[in-house]
CSV table of C-alpha atoms in Angstrom, one decimal:
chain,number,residue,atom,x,y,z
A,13,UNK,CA,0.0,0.0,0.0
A,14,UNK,CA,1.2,3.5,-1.0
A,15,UNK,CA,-0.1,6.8,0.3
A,16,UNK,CA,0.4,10.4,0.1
A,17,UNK,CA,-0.5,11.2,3.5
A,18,UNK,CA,-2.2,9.5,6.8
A,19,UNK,CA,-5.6,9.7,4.7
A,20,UNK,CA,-5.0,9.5,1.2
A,21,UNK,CA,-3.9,6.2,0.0
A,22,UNK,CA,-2.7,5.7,-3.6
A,23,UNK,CA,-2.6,2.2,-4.0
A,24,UNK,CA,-4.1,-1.1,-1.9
A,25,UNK,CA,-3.1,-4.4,-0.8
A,26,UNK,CA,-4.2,-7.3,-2.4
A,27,UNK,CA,-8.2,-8.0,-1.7
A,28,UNK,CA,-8.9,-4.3,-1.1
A,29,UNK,CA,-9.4,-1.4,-4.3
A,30,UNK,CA,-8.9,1.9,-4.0
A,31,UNK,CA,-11.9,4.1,-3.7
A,32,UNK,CA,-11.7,8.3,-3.8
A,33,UNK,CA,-8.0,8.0,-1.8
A,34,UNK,CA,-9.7,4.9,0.3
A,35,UNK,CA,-9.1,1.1,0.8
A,36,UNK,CA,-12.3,-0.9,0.4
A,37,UNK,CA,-12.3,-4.7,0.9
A,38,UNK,CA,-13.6,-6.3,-1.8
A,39,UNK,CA,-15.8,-8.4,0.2
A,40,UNK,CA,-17.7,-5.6,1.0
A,41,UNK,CA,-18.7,-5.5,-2.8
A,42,UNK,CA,-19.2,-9.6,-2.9
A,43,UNK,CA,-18.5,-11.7,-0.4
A,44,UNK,CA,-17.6,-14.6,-2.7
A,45,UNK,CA,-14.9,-11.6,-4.2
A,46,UNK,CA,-11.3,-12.4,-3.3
A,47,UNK,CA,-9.3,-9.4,-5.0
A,48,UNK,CA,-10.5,-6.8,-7.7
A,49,UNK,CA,-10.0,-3.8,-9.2
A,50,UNK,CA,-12.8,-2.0,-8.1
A,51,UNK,CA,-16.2,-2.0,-7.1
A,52,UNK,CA,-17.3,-3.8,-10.7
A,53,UNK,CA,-15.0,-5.6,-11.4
A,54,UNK,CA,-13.5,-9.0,-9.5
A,55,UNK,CA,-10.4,-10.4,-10.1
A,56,UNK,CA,-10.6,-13.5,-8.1
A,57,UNK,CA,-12.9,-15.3,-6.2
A,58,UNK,CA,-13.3,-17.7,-3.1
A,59,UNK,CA,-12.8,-21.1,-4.0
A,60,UNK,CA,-16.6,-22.2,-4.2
A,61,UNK,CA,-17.3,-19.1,-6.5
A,62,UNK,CA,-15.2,-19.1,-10.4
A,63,UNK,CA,-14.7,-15.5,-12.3
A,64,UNK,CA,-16.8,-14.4,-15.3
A,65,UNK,CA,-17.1,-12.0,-16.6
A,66,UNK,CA,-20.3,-11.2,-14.9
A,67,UNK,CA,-18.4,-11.1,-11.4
A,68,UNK,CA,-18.3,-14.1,-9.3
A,69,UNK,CA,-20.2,-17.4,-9.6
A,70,UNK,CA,-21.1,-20.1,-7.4
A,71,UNK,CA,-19.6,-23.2,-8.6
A,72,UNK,CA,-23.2,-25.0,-7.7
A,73,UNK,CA,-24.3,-23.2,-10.7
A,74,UNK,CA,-22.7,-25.8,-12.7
A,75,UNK,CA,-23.6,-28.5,-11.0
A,76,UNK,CA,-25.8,-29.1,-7.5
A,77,UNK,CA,-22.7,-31.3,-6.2
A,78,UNK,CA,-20.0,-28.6,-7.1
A,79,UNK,CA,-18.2,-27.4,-4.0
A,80,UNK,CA,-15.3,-25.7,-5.5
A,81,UNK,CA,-13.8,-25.1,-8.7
A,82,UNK,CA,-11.5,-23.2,-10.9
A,83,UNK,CA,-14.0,-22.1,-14.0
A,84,UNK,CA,-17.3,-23.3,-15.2
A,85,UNK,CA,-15.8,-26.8,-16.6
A,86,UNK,CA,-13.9,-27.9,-13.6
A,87,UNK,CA,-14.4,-29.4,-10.6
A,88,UNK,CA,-12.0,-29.4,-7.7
A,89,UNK,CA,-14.1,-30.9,-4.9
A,90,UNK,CA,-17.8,-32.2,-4.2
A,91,UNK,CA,-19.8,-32.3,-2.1
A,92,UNK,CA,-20.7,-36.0,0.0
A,93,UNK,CA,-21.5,-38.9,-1.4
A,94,UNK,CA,-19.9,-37.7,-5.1
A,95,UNK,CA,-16.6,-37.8,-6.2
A,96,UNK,CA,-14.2,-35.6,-8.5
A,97,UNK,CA,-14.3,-37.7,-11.6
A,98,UNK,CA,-12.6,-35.9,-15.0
A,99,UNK,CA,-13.5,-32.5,-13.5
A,100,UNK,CA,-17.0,-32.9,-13.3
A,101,UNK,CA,-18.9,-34.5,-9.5
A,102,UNK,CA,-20.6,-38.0,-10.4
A,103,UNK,CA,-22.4,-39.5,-7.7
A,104,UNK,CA,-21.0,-42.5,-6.3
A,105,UNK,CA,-23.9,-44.3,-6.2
A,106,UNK,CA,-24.2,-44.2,-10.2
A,107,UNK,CA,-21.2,-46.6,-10.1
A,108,UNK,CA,-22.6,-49.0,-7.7
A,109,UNK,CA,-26.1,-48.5,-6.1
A,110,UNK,CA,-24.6,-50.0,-3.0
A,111,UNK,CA,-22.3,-47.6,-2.6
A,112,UNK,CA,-22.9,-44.5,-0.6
A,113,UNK,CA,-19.6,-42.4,-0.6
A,114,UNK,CA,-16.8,-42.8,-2.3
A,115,UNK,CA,-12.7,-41.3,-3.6
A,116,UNK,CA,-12.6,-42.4,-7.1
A,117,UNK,CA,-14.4,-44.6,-9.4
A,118,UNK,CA,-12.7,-47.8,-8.2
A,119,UNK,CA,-12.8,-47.5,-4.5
A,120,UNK,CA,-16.2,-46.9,-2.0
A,121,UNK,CA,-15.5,-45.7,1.3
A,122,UNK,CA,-19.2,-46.2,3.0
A,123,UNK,CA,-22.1,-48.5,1.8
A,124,UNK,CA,-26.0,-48.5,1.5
A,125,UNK,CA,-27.8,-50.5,4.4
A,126,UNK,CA,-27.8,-53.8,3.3
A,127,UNK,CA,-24.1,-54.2,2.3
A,128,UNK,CA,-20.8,-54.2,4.4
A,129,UNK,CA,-17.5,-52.4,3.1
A,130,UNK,CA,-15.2,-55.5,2.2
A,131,UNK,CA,-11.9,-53.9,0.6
A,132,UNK,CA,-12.8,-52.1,-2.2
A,133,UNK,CA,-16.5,-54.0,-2.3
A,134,UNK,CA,-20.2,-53.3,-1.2
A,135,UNK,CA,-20.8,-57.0,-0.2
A,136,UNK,CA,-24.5,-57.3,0.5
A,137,UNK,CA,-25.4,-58.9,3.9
A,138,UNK,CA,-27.6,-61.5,2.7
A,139,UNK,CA,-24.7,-63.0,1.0
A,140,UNK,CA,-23.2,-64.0,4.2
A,141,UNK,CA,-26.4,-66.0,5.4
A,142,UNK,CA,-29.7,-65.2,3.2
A,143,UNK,CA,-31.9,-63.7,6.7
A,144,UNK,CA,-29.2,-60.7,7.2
A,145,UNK,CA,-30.8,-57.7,6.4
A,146,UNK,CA,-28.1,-55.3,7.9
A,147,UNK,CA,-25.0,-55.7,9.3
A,148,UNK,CA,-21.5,-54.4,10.0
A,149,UNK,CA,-19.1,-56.8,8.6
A,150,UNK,CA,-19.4,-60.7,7.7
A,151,UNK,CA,-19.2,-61.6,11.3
A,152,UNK,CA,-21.8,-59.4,13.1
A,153,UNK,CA,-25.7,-59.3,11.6
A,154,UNK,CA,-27.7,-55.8,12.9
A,155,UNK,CA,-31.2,-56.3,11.1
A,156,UNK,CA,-32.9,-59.4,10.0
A,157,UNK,CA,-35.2,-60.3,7.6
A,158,UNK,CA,-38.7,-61.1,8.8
A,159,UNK,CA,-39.4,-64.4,10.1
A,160,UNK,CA,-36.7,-64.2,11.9
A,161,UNK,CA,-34.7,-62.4,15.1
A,162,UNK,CA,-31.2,-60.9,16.1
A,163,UNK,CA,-28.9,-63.1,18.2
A,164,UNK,CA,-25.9,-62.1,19.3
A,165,UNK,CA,-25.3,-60.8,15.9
A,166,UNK,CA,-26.9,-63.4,14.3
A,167,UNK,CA,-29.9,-64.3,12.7
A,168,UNK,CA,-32.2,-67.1,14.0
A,169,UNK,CA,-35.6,-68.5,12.7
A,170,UNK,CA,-38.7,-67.5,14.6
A,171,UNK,CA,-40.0,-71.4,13.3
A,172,UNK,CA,-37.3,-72.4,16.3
A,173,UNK,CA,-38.9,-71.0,19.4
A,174,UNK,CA,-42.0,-71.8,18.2
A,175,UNK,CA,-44.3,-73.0,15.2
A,176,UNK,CA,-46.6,-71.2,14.8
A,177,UNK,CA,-44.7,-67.9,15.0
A,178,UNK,CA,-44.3,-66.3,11.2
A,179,UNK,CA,-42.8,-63.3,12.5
A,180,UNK,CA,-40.9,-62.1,15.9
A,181,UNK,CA,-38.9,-59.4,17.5
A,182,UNK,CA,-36.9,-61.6,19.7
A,183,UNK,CA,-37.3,-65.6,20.8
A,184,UNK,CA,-39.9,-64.3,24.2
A,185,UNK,CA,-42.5,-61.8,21.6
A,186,UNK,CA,-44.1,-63.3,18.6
A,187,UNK,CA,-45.3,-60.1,16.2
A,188,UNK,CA,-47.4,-62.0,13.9
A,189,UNK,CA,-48.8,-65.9,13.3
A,190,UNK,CA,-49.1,-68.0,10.7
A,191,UNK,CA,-52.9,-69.1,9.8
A,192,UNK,CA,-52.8,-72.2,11.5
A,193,UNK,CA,-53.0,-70.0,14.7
A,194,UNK,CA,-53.8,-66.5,16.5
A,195,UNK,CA,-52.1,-64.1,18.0
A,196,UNK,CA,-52.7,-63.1,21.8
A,197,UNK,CA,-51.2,-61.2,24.2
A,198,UNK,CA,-47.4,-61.3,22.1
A,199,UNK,CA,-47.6,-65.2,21.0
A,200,UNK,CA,-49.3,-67.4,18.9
A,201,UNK,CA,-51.7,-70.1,19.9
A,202,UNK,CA,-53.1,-73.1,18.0
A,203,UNK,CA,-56.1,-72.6,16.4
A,204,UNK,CA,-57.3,-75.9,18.2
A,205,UNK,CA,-57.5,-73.7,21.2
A,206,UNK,CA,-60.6,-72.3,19.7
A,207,UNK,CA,-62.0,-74.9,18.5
A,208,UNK,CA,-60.5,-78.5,18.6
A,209,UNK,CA,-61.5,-78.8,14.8
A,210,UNK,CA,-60.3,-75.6,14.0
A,211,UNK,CA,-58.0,-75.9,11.3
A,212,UNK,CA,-57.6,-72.0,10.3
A,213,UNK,CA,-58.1,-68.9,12.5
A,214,UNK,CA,-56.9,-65.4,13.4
A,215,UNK,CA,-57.5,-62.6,16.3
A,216,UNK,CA,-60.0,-60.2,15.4
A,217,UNK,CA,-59.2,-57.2,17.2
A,218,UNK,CA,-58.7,-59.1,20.3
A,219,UNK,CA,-61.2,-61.9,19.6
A,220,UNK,CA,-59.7,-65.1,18.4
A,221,UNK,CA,-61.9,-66.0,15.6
A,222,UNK,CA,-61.8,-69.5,13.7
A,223,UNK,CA,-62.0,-69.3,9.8
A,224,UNK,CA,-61.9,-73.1,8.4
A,225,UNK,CA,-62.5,-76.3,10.3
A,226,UNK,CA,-61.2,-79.6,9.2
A,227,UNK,CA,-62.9,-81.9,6.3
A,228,UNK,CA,-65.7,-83.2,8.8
A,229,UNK,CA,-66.8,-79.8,9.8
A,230,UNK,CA,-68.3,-76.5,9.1
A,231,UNK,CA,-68.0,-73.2,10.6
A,232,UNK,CA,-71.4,-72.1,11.3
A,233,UNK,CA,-73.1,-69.5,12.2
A,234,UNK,CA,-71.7,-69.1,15.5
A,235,UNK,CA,-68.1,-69.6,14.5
A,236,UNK,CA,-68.2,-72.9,15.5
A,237,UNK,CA,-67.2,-75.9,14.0
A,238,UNK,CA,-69.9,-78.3,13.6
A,239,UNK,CA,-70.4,-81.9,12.6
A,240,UNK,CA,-71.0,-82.1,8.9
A,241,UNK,CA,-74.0,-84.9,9.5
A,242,UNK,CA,-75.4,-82.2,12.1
A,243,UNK,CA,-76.0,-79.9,9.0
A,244,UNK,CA,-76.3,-82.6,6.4
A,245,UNK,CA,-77.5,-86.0,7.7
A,246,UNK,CA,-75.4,-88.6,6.8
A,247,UNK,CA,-72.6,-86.6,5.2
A,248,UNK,CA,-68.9,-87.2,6.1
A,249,UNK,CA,-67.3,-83.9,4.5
A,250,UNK,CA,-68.6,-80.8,4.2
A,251,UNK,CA,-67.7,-76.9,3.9
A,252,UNK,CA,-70.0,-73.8,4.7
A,253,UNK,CA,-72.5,-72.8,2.4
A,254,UNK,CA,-73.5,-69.0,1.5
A,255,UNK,CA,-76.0,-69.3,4.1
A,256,UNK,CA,-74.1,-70.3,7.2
A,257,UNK,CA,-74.7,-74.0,6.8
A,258,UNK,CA,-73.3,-77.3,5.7
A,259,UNK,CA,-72.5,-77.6,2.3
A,260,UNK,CA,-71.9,-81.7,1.8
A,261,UNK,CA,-68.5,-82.5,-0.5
């Protein structure tokens, strides 16, 4: 900086322009304005803006994943989950869906849920045992599939604690029941418990309620299973009719 005397300067320090004997910071013209000449014109920008000759632009306006850049046709960083990739951001997940972020278009850093980083691979869970949903590695499960529950970071079939269980949160709470039973109170009892011919059955807001019996009855009327010859005399097998009664097979 150069001056004539204690208030008239003559020339200015890099990022300020001289105004009527005055330094002014180009910032206060642009923030994204590094040095200029004067109150029009920029010479250099912050490094997420690139000169025009319109002043300075943000490099987003070239693409939404821009960060920073040196003009309007190169990239120099991006923003998460994209990578630098011949001067232009590409998303890492257009390389591989499982990937989620990335350094280049060869190496992932961070996968989708569902897959575990292995090397330079997105493995997907399931190919370490088909019920792993999630997981953090090939050794330790974190979400399972339904129909079945996490075990000390694995995944074990609901089947195994108990039958009739189709789907669970852990081996004591049963969250839903195949149709051969009902649920109640967080497990699953046999339909049977109904009915003793009840073959098919499920709770109805918090009434068990049978749906089939077995060949030699009918569900009638009163959602009971019935003997076929009490509808139909003489009849071995039978299913419900429109009506409510004993259709004979």
């Amino acid at each position: 900086i150069t001056c004539t005397d204690l208030t008239h300067a003559t020339s200015c320090i890099s990022g300020y322009y001289l105004n009527n004997s005055a330094c002014i910071i180009c910032s206060s013209v642009s923030l994204s304005w590094s040095t200029c000449f004067n109150s029009t014109k920029a010479l250099s920008c912050l490094n997420t803006h690139y000169l025009d000759t319109f002043g300075c632009t943000p490099c987003s306006n070239v693409g939404s994943a821009w960060l920073t850049c040196t003009n309007s046709t190169f990239a120099l960083t991006c923003a998460v989950n994209y990578f630098v990739n011949n001067g232009n951001c590409t998303a890492c997940s257009s390389i591989n869906v499982a990937w989620v972020s990335c350094s280049n278009i060869n190496t992932p850093l961070t996968c989708a849920g569902g897959y575990y980083l292995n090397g330079s691979a997105c493995v997907a869970c399931s190919n370490v045992s088909p019920p792993w949903s999630h997981c953090n590695d090939n050794t330790t499960a974190t979400v399972c599939y339904p129909g079945f529950y996490l075990y000390l970071g694995n995944c074990l079939n609901c089947t195994v604690v108990n039958s009739f269980w189709q789907t669970c949160s852990n081996s004591s709470v049963a969250i839903s029941c195949f149709n051969n039973s009902f649920y109640s109170d967080h497990q699953c009892l046999a339909c049977s418990d109904i009915d003793s011919h009840c073959i098919n059955c499920f709770t109805n807001i918090s009434t068990p309620t049978c749906l089939a019996c077995d060949p030699q009855h009918y569900l009638s009327g009163i959602q009971a299973c019935t003997l076929c010859s009490q509808g139909v005399p003489n009849c071995i097998n039978c299913t419900q009719d429109q009506m409510g009664g004993a259709f004979c097979l």
